[in-house]
Short mmCIF file of C-alpha atoms in Angstrom, two decimals:
data_model
loop_
_atom_site.label_atom_id
_atom_site.label_comp_id
_atom_site.label_asym_id
_atom_site.label_seq_id
_atom_site.Cartn_x
_atom_site.Cartn_y
_atom_site.Cartn_z
CA UNK A 1 67.41 105.25 86.71
CA UNK A 2 64.89 107.85 85.39
CA UNK A 3 63.97 105.99 82.24
CA UNK A 4 64.75 107.99 78.94
CA UNK A 5 66.47 110.80 80.61
CA UNK A 6 70.46 111.08 79.53
CA UNK A 7 72.14 114.11 80.98
CA UNK A 8 75.65 114.52 78.82
CA UNK A 9 79.06 115.89 80.66
CA UNK A 10 81.57 117.28 78.59
CA UNK A 11 84.66 115.42 79.50
CA UNK A 12 87.55 116.74 77.89
CA UNK A 13 89.14 117.86 80.80
CA UNK A 14 88.61 118.76 84.71
CA UNK A 15 85.80 117.76 87.40
CA UNK A 16 84.18 115.82 84.64
CA UNK A 17 83.90 112.91 87.08
CA UNK A 18 82.59 114.82 89.91
CA UNK A 19 79.68 116.11 88.06
CA UNK A 20 78.87 112.37 86.84
CA UNK A 21 79.23 111.42 90.46
CA UNK A 22 76.69 113.86 91.55
CA UNK A 23 74.14 112.77 88.92
CA UNK A 24 74.22 109.32 89.50
CA UNK A 25 73.32 110.18 93.32
CA UNK A 26 70.42 112.34 91.45
CA UNK A 27 69.15 108.52 89.79
CA UNK A 28 70.14 110.52 86.29
CA UNK A 29 72.39 108.29 83.48
CA UNK A 30 74.88 110.35 82.21
CA UNK A 31 77.80 109.90 79.69
CA UNK A 32 81.32 111.34 79.41
CA UNK A 33 80.91 113.32 76.06
CA UNK A 34 84.41 113.39 74.70
CA UNK A 35 83.33 112.93 70.66
CA UNK A 36 80.98 115.36 68.81
CA UNK A 37 78.41 112.34 67.86
CA UNK A 38 78.10 111.75 71.53
CA UNK A 39 76.26 115.03 71.90
CA UNK A 40 73.16 113.99 69.78
CA UNK A 41 72.39 111.34 72.75
CA UNK A 42 72.23 114.29 75.51
CA UNK A 43 69.04 115.35 76.53
CA UNK A 44 70.66 118.36 78.70
CA UNK A 45 75.22 119.01 78.66
CA UNK A 46 76.98 119.67 81.80
CA UNK A 47 80.25 122.12 81.18
CA UNK A 48 81.90 121.44 83.54
CA UNK A 49 85.07 122.79 85.66
CA UNK A 50 88.77 122.65 84.78
CA UNK A 51 91.26 125.15 82.76
CA UNK A 52 89.08 127.76 80.05
CA UNK A 53 92.36 127.12 78.01
CA UNK A 54 92.92 123.81 77.80
CA UNK A 55 89.04 123.19 77.11
CA UNK A 56 88.61 125.87 74.63
CA UNK A 57 92.08 124.16 73.15
CA UNK A 58 90.67 120.60 73.24
CA UNK A 59 86.93 121.50 71.76
CA UNK A 60 88.99 123.21 68.89
CA UNK A 61 90.98 119.91 68.06
CA UNK A 62 88.46 118.08 68.25
CA UNK A 63 85.80 119.56 65.49
CA UNK A 64 83.50 120.11 68.29
CA UNK A 65 82.90 123.21 68.42
CA UNK A 66 80.25 123.97 65.43
CA UNK A 67 78.21 120.94 67.30
CA UNK A 68 78.44 122.63 71.24
CA UNK A 69 77.49 125.98 69.06
CA UNK A 70 74.47 124.41 67.24
CA UNK A 71 73.23 122.07 70.94
CA UNK A 72 69.94 123.85 72.22
CA UNK A 73 69.15 121.65 74.90
CA UNK A 74 69.47 122.61 77.88
CA UNK A 75 73.68 123.48 79.74
CA UNK A 76 74.56 123.97 82.66
CA UNK A 77 78.27 125.42 82.55
CA UNK A 78 80.45 125.68 85.96
CA UNK A 79 83.84 128.01 86.36
CA UNK A 80 85.72 127.23 83.13
CA UNK A 81 82.10 125.86 82.12
CA UNK A 82 80.32 129.41 83.03
CA UNK A 83 83.80 131.22 80.94
CA UNK A 84 82.93 129.00 78.07
CA UNK A 85 79.71 129.90 78.04
CA UNK A 86 79.51 133.39 78.39
CA UNK A 87 78.92 136.44 75.66
CA UNK A 88 83.44 137.18 76.48
CA UNK A 89 85.51 136.48 78.45
CA UNK A 90 87.87 139.48 78.87
CA UNK A 91 90.83 136.69 77.55
CA UNK A 92 91.64 136.45 73.59
CA UNK A 93 93.40 132.58 74.95
CA UNK A 94 89.97 131.95 75.40
CA UNK A 95 86.79 132.55 72.74
CA UNK A 96 83.24 131.87 73.52
CA UNK A 97 79.99 130.47 72.53
CA UNK A 98 78.43 134.04 73.23
CA UNK A 99 75.37 131.31 74.44
CA UNK A 100 74.76 134.28 77.52
CA UNK A 101 74.59 137.55 77.27
CA UNK A 102 76.88 138.16 80.42
CA UNK A 103 80.70 138.77 80.84
CA UNK A 104 82.89 136.87 82.04
CA UNK A 105 86.14 137.80 83.86
CA UNK A 106 88.91 134.93 84.17
CA UNK A 107 90.69 134.13 87.37
CA UNK A 108 89.27 137.50 89.11
CA UNK A 109 89.14 136.47 92.90
CA UNK A 110 92.54 135.88 92.48
CA UNK A 111 95.13 132.65 92.32
CA UNK A 112 94.55 129.51 94.67
CA UNK A 113 95.33 131.59 97.93
CA UNK A 114 92.30 133.46 97.37
CA UNK A 115 89.83 130.66 96.57
CA UNK A 116 87.53 130.42 99.40
CA UNK A 117 84.29 128.14 100.32
CA UNK A 118 81.30 130.24 101.40
CA UNK A 119 77.84 130.80 102.43
CA UNK A 120 75.65 131.41 99.20
CA UNK A 121 71.82 133.06 99.18
CA UNK A 122 70.01 131.16 96.44
CA UNK A 123 66.21 132.87 95.04
CA UNK A 124 65.30 129.88 94.82
CA UNK A 125 65.68 127.84 97.93
CA UNK A 126 65.50 129.95 101.82
CA UNK A 127 68.12 127.85 102.91
CA UNK A 128 71.81 128.89 101.87
CA UNK A 129 74.19 126.87 99.75
CA UNK A 130 78.11 126.19 100.88
CA UNK A 131 79.92 127.29 97.86
CA UNK A 132 83.98 125.87 96.98
CA UNK A 133 85.27 129.08 94.70
CA UNK A 134 88.50 128.00 92.97
CA UNK A 135 90.90 130.22 90.96
CA UNK A 136 86.34 131.90 89.92
CA UNK A 137 85.59 133.86 87.45
CA UNK A 138 83.33 137.13 88.53
CA UNK A 139 80.36 137.48 86.29
CA UNK A 140 79.37 141.44 84.83
CA UNK A 141 76.13 142.89 82.89
CA UNK A 142 73.85 141.00 82.91
CA UNK A 143 72.10 141.12 79.32
CA UNK A 144 68.12 141.28 79.67
CA UNK A 145 66.16 138.45 80.67
CA UNK A 146 69.34 136.72 82.70
CA UNK A 147 67.49 135.62 85.46
CA UNK A 148 70.05 136.14 88.92
CA UNK A 149 69.50 132.89 91.37
CA UNK A 150 72.29 133.45 93.36
CA UNK A 151 74.09 136.54 94.55
CA UNK A 152 77.59 136.42 97.22
CA UNK A 153 77.89 139.38 98.95
CA UNK A 154 76.68 142.34 95.36
CA UNK A 155 78.32 139.39 92.95
CA UNK A 156 76.49 137.15 90.47
CA UNK A 157 77.81 133.88 91.18
CA UNK A 158 74.65 132.04 89.54
CA UNK A 159 72.69 132.66 86.50
CA UNK A 160 69.48 131.34 84.35
CA UNK A 161 69.06 132.49 81.22
CA UNK A 162 66.23 130.51 78.75
CA UNK A 163 67.73 126.69 79.40
CA UNK A 164 71.14 127.45 80.35
CA UNK A 165 72.15 127.91 83.70
CA UNK A 166 75.81 129.03 84.62
CA UNK A 167 77.64 128.91 88.22
CA UNK A 168 81.06 130.54 88.69
CA UNK A 169 81.68 128.13 92.14
CA UNK A 170 81.78 123.74 92.13
CA UNK A 171 78.62 122.80 93.27
CA UNK A 172 79.58 119.02 92.06
CA UNK A 173 82.03 119.60 94.96
CA UNK A 174 79.88 119.11 97.69
CA UNK A 175 77.16 116.49 98.66
CA UNK A 176 74.38 119.68 98.44
CA UNK A 177 72.48 118.31 95.21
CA UNK A 178 70.06 121.75 94.89
CA UNK A 179 71.63 123.18 91.80
CA UNK A 180 72.07 119.92 89.86
CA UNK A 181 67.98 119.31 90.82
CA UNK A 182 67.49 122.88 89.56
CA UNK A 183 69.09 122.09 86.12
CA UNK A 184 67.47 118.51 85.95
CA UNK A 185 64.32 120.27 86.50
CA UNK A 186 65.36 121.86 83.17
CA UNK A 187 65.97 118.83 81.21
CA UNK A 188 62.78 117.49 81.76
CA UNK A 189 60.86 120.37 80.43
CA UNK B 1 85.25 133.58 104.02
CA UNK B 2 86.78 129.88 103.90
CA UNK B 3 90.43 130.06 102.79
CA UNK B 4 93.23 128.05 102.05
CA UNK B 5 91.02 124.08 104.50
CA UNK B 6 92.49 121.40 103.01
CA UNK B 7 88.84 121.33 100.95
CA UNK B 8 90.25 124.56 99.13
CA UNK B 9 93.12 123.03 98.45
CA UNK B 10 92.02 119.34 96.74
CA UNK B 11 89.51 121.72 95.01
CA UNK B 12 92.14 122.51 92.88
CA UNK B 13 94.08 119.14 92.62
CA UNK B 14 90.05 118.56 91.30
CA UNK B 15 89.85 120.63 88.37
CA UNK B 16 93.46 119.72 87.23
CA UNK B 17 92.59 116.20 86.56
CA UNK B 18 92.96 114.56 83.01
CA UNK B 19 95.38 117.38 81.86
CA UNK B 20 99.40 117.51 81.95
CA UNK B 21 101.07 119.83 84.20
CA UNK B 22 104.67 120.30 82.06
CA UNK B 23 108.26 121.51 83.81
CA UNK B 24 109.14 125.25 82.22
CA UNK B 25 112.21 126.87 83.14
CA UNK B 26 111.90 130.05 81.29
CA UNK B 27 108.37 132.41 80.41
CA UNK B 28 108.95 131.37 76.49
CA UNK B 29 109.03 127.96 77.55
CA UNK B 30 105.82 128.57 79.58
CA UNK B 31 103.70 130.21 77.18
CA UNK B 32 104.49 127.32 74.09
CA UNK B 33 103.33 125.02 77.39
CA UNK B 34 100.07 127.37 77.54
CA UNK B 35 100.05 127.40 73.89
CA UNK B 36 99.78 123.74 73.77
CA UNK B 37 96.75 123.04 76.66
CA UNK B 38 98.69 122.65 79.66
CA UNK B 39 96.59 122.43 82.52
CA UNK B 40 99.36 124.41 84.73
CA UNK B 41 103.01 124.70 84.66
CA UNK B 42 105.47 123.94 87.14
CA UNK B 43 108.26 126.56 87.27
CA UNK B 44 111.76 125.53 87.44
CA UNK B 45 115.51 126.44 87.32
CA UNK B 46 116.73 124.00 85.62
CA UNK B 47 114.39 120.80 84.27
CA UNK B 48 115.40 117.21 85.48
CA UNK B 49 117.47 116.12 82.93
CA UNK B 50 119.93 118.76 83.22
CA UNK B 51 119.93 118.69 87.30
CA UNK B 52 120.81 114.90 86.59
CA UNK B 53 123.66 116.45 84.04
CA UNK B 54 125.20 118.88 86.31
CA UNK B 55 124.76 117.74 89.32
CA UNK B 56 125.56 119.92 92.73
CA UNK B 57 122.77 121.38 94.59
CA UNK B 58 119.41 121.91 93.83
CA UNK B 59 117.73 124.64 95.64
CA UNK B 60 114.21 126.71 94.45
CA UNK B 61 113.41 128.38 91.81
CA UNK B 62 114.23 131.98 91.79
CA UNK B 63 111.85 134.55 92.22
CA UNK B 64 112.44 136.60 89.55
CA UNK B 65 111.67 133.39 87.51
CA UNK B 66 108.24 132.45 89.47
CA UNK B 67 107.31 136.19 89.00
CA UNK B 68 107.83 136.25 85.48
CA UNK B 69 106.39 133.12 84.46
CA UNK B 70 103.34 134.16 86.25
CA UNK B 71 103.15 137.33 84.62
CA UNK B 72 102.89 135.39 81.27
CA UNK B 73 100.05 132.61 81.72
CA UNK B 74 96.79 132.44 83.00
CA UNK B 75 96.90 128.58 83.58
CA UNK B 76 98.20 128.12 87.01
CA UNK B 77 101.83 128.03 88.58
CA UNK B 78 103.37 126.13 90.65
CA UNK B 79 106.86 125.21 92.04
CA UNK B 80 109.01 123.01 93.59
CA UNK B 81 110.64 123.24 96.65
CA UNK B 82 113.41 120.76 98.97
CA UNK B 83 112.16 118.28 101.07
CA UNK B 84 111.59 119.77 104.16
CA UNK B 85 112.71 123.00 103.36
CA UNK B 86 110.33 125.34 104.85
CA UNK B 87 111.42 128.37 104.19
CA UNK B 88 111.30 128.00 100.49
CA UNK B 89 107.75 126.92 100.69
CA UNK B 90 107.66 130.20 102.59
CA UNK B 91 108.84 132.09 100.08
CA UNK B 92 106.87 129.86 97.46
CA UNK B 93 103.85 130.83 98.80
CA UNK B 94 104.68 134.58 99.61
CA UNK B 95 105.00 134.72 96.06
CA UNK B 96 101.12 133.13 95.41
CA UNK B 97 102.26 130.61 93.39
CA UNK B 98 99.32 127.71 93.14
CA UNK B 99 100.96 124.56 94.08
CA UNK B 100 104.21 123.49 96.07
CA UNK B 101 105.69 120.06 94.93
CA UNK B 102 107.90 119.40 97.41
CA UNK B 103 110.21 117.68 95.20
CA UNK B 104 112.88 114.58 96.17
CA UNK B 105 114.22 116.40 92.15
CA UNK B 106 115.75 119.02 94.29
CA UNK B 107 118.46 118.05 97.20
CA UNK B 108 116.73 117.25 100.59
CA UNK B 109 117.40 119.78 103.29
CA UNK B 110 116.03 117.07 106.00
CA UNK B 111 116.39 113.42 105.76
CA UNK B 112 114.20 112.88 108.08
CA UNK B 113 111.15 115.09 107.75
CA UNK B 114 108.71 116.14 105.61
CA UNK B 115 107.39 119.63 106.13
CA UNK B 116 104.11 119.80 107.54
CA UNK B 117 102.07 121.28 104.91
CA UNK B 118 98.64 121.76 107.30
CA UNK B 119 100.49 125.31 108.23
CA UNK B 120 100.20 126.60 104.73
CA UNK B 121 97.00 127.71 102.65
CA UNK B 122 98.52 126.84 99.21
CA UNK B 123 98.14 123.17 98.55
CA UNK B 124 100.59 120.55 98.46
CA UNK B 125 101.63 117.92 95.78
CA UNK B 126 104.22 115.37 97.02
CA UNK B 127 105.78 112.06 95.50
CA UNK B 128 104.94 107.97 95.90
CA UNK B 129 106.80 104.77 95.13
CA UNK B 130 103.58 102.77 97.64
CA UNK B 131 100.53 103.10 99.44
CA UNK B 132 102.60 103.64 103.15
CA UNK B 133 104.62 106.69 101.69
CA UNK B 134 101.36 107.97 99.90
CA UNK B 135 99.56 108.57 102.81
CA UNK B 136 102.08 109.81 105.22
CA UNK B 137 102.12 113.08 102.69
CA UNK B 138 98.36 113.20 103.63
CA UNK B 139 98.71 112.56 107.16
CA UNK B 140 101.38 115.49 107.00
CA UNK B 141 98.75 117.80 105.04
CA UNK B 142 99.81 117.06 100.77
CA UNK B 143 96.20 117.52 99.05
CA UNK B 144 97.52 116.09 95.67
CA UNK B 145 99.86 112.81 95.21
CA UNK B 146 101.45 111.38 92.15
CA UNK B 147 104.05 108.71 91.85
CA UNK B 148 108.20 109.86 91.86
CA UNK B 149 109.13 107.94 88.67
CA UNK B 150 112.76 108.79 87.74
CA UNK B 151 112.41 112.19 87.22
CA UNK B 152 115.23 113.37 84.06
CA UNK B 153 114.90 109.81 82.70
CA UNK B 154 112.58 109.40 80.11
CA UNK B 155 112.49 106.28 81.17
CA UNK B 156 108.86 105.42 82.28
CA UNK B 157 109.63 102.34 83.99
CA UNK B 158 109.73 103.76 87.63
CA UNK B 159 106.19 105.40 87.35
CA UNK B 160 104.63 102.60 86.22
CA UNK B 161 106.13 100.27 89.31
CA UNK B 162 104.81 102.88 91.40
CA UNK B 163 101.71 103.52 89.80
CA UNK B 164 100.65 99.83 90.61
CA UNK B 165 101.94 99.59 93.78
CA UNK B 166 99.80 102.39 94.81
CA UNK B 167 97.21 100.73 92.97
CA UNK B 168 97.67 97.41 94.78
CA UNK B 169 98.09 98.62 98.18
CA UNK B 170 95.10 100.32 97.93
CA UNK B 171 93.19 96.29 96.30
CA UNK B 172 94.93 94.69 99.49
CA UNK B 173 93.62 97.00 102.00
CA UNK B 174 90.20 96.84 100.89
CA UNK B 175 89.42 93.32 101.25
CA UNK B 176 91.11 93.12 104.85
CA UNK B 177 88.31 92.81 107.75
CA UNK B 178 88.34 95.75 109.86
CA UNK B 179 90.44 94.29 112.71
CA UNK B 180 93.25 93.91 110.10
CA UNK B 181 93.56 97.23 109.65
CA UNK B 182 95.91 98.46 112.84
CA UNK B 183 98.01 95.61 111.53
CA UNK B 184 98.33 96.82 107.97
CA UNK B 185 98.47 100.54 109.14
CA UNK B 186 101.66 99.13 110.79
CA UNK B 187 102.95 97.72 108.09
CA UNK B 188 102.85 101.13 105.89
CA UNK B 189 104.19 102.43 108.89
CA UNK B 190 101.01 104.98 107.84
CA UNK B 191 98.71 107.22 109.42
CA UNK B 192 95.47 104.78 110.97
CA UNK B 193 93.08 107.25 110.40
CA UNK B 194 93.46 107.81 107.10
CA UNK B 195 94.50 103.66 106.12
CA UNK B 196 90.76 102.96 107.82
CA UNK B 197 89.31 105.93 105.05
CA UNK B 198 91.04 104.14 102.16
CA UNK B 199 90.14 100.55 102.85
CA UNK B 200 86.66 101.63 102.83
CA UNK B 201 86.11 103.84 99.31
CA UNK B 202 88.85 101.66 97.99
CA UNK B 203 91.24 105.31 96.47
CA UNK B 204 93.43 107.95 97.77
CA UNK B 205 92.08 111.10 99.93
CA UNK B 206 93.64 113.22 97.08
CA UNK B 207 94.10 113.09 93.35
CA UNK B 208 96.85 110.58 92.05
CA UNK B 209 98.63 111.77 89.15
CA UNK B 210 101.81 109.68 87.43
CA UNK B 211 105.21 112.20 86.74
CA UNK B 212 108.98 110.63 86.69
CA UNK B 213 109.64 109.73 82.96
CA UNK B 214 106.88 110.56 80.89
CA UNK B 215 107.88 111.19 77.22
CA UNK B 216 105.79 110.36 74.28
CA UNK B 217 101.90 110.69 73.99
CA UNK B 218 101.85 106.77 74.81
CA UNK B 219 103.79 106.56 77.78
CA UNK B 220 100.70 109.61 79.04
CA UNK B 221 98.41 107.17 77.90
CA UNK B 222 99.74 104.39 79.34
CA UNK B 223 99.84 105.97 83.27
CA UNK B 224 95.96 107.67 82.43
CA UNK B 225 94.76 103.47 81.81
CA UNK B 226 97.03 102.33 85.49
CA UNK B 227 93.96 104.78 86.56
CA UNK B 228 96.22 108.36 86.78
CA UNK B 229 94.55 111.41 87.10
CA UNK B 230 96.58 113.81 85.50
CA UNK B 231 100.36 113.69 83.98
CA UNK B 232 103.57 115.50 84.95
CA UNK B 233 105.84 115.97 81.93
CA UNK B 234 108.96 117.16 82.38
CA UNK B 235 112.00 116.99 80.84
CA UNK B 236 110.40 114.52 77.92
CA UNK B 237 108.98 118.21 75.90
CA UNK B 238 111.76 120.30 76.22
CA UNK B 239 114.40 117.86 75.84
CA UNK B 240 113.18 116.60 72.66
CA UNK B 241 113.18 117.90 69.34
CA UNK B 242 109.77 119.48 68.61
CA UNK B 243 108.17 120.56 72.22
CA UNK B 244 105.51 122.47 71.11
CA UNK B 245 103.77 119.39 69.21
CA UNK B 246 105.44 117.15 71.46
CA UNK B 247 103.39 119.10 73.97
CA UNK B 248 100.11 119.02 71.97
CA UNK B 249 100.10 115.91 71.88
CA UNK B 250 100.56 114.72 75.23
CA UNK B 251 98.03 116.60 76.29
CA UNK B 252 95.83 115.23 73.71
CA UNK B 253 96.66 111.54 74.36
CA UNK B 254 96.14 112.86 78.22
CA UNK B 255 92.06 113.11 77.16
CA UNK B 256 91.84 109.94 75.01
CA UNK B 257 94.62 107.54 76.82
CA UNK B 258 91.84 104.94 75.63
CA UNK B 259 91.12 105.10 72.27
CA UNK B 260 94.47 103.93 70.02
CA UNK B 261 93.50 104.87 67.03
CA UNK B 262 93.32 108.31 67.67
CA UNK B 263 96.18 107.85 69.95
CA UNK B 264 98.68 106.65 66.54
CA UNK B 265 96.83 109.75 64.76
CA UNK B 266 98.56 112.25 67.25
CA UNK B 267 102.26 110.27 67.39
CA UNK B 268 101.96 110.35 63.21
CA UNK B 269 104.29 113.61 63.59
CA UNK B 270 106.16 113.61 66.20
CA UNK B 271 110.07 114.05 65.59
CA UNK B 272 112.94 112.68 67.88
CA UNK B 273 111.79 111.63 71.75
CA UNK B 274 114.44 112.56 74.66
CA UNK B 275 116.99 110.15 74.64
CA UNK B 276 116.42 108.34 77.88
CA UNK B 277 118.56 106.03 80.28
CA UNK B 278 118.47 102.84 81.50
CA UNK B 279 117.75 102.50 85.23
CA UNK B 280 120.40 100.25 86.08
CA UNK B 281 122.76 102.95 84.22
CA UNK B 282 122.22 105.67 87.15
CA UNK B 283 123.69 104.67 89.92
CA UNK B 284 121.75 103.82 93.58
CA UNK B 285 123.04 107.54 94.96
CA UNK B 286 122.17 109.16 91.72
CA UNK B 287 118.79 108.15 92.06
CA UNK B 288 115.94 110.91 93.09
CA UNK B 289 113.57 108.34 93.47
CA UNK B 290 115.32 106.78 96.63
CA UNK B 291 115.23 110.89 98.46
CA UNK B 292 112.27 111.28 101.36
CA UNK B 293 110.57 108.43 102.58
#
């Protein structure tokens, strides 16, 4: 295990166990975060995929919203996590944390029949990445200083803004650790 | 672009983990479910308790109801088809439901064969009572399993039996020698390749959820502690006195399933749960769990 480094995975609902398994593979200590005070122990946080409406409700119910708003260490949001980190979810059911100046559009690819796997191009590596998109959102109108790190045709699928990373797909559902490694580097800084 | 592969199907099941899937019969109920924090809704014509009470043939719900529910909620919409009724499944796929439940709650259309689920792009969930049944369904292409329990009974005893049986069967496989696995596969009546895989990994190759008889937050917590990764609640919500409050309480209980203090708080404001049935009072031929094999 890498010493003195703990990455939290918001574990209210969704694919949190897959992220924890990924971190274990990278020798990074992790905790499942379900209570506000657990955030204090985290050097970084993964906001997993799942249902954004459900997660939103649980965040309100547990008084964890304010603590998440104040959390200023690195965060990696995947799919539903990316929607919640954006500045607009395009849906009044899902209030966002407004951390990244970019717009998210829920389920913009369509229903489950439109879910897919496709190779995407990464800006920080020459090999493509096999990305799994499950009822994924789309991102648009990136603000100044939002770095696009991954694209699929014309769509933005992976971005970085300061110490925050958002992906509209699910790297935790593959065996490829490169995107998690990229995030861990930000946590170590 | 690769759509409809097994990986993509299981991907959606992964996203539903730690959540509650609720049975609904109208768009209004679907809205209540979504507002309470359901991860998905199951659209059906009558909830299992009413199917049980009214008898007759229970079929796939009407496309108009499914469409109306899809229009009102943003969470995944699932729907049930009869065991072996692949034409109903084709129609549900055409309606773009997000998951199909090939369900024993509806009257079976085929007493011998289940649907060959590999032919579909939409993922399927199926019920099971033990590991052999689970692996047969996975062999046919199911991307998610659930216990059968006894739907519409409000009684958790069968779901507990089925969950414990699946877990016990898995543990047994993990201690066998390689040269004992073929005999185990024969005994389970399950595909050998999947038996080998389970023996090696110690878990099902797809997510394993609980269903059939969950009526309270404590029931949800019990099933999660027994190894379920998500719970289905059928009659338990809309047959209770306080659907919206109860739905929200069960959602919270599924996240905080191992925090008894929290569970006590969650359960404080609830009114009467659904009445429920003693399993022994249900004649054998009326038990849903006995349908399918």
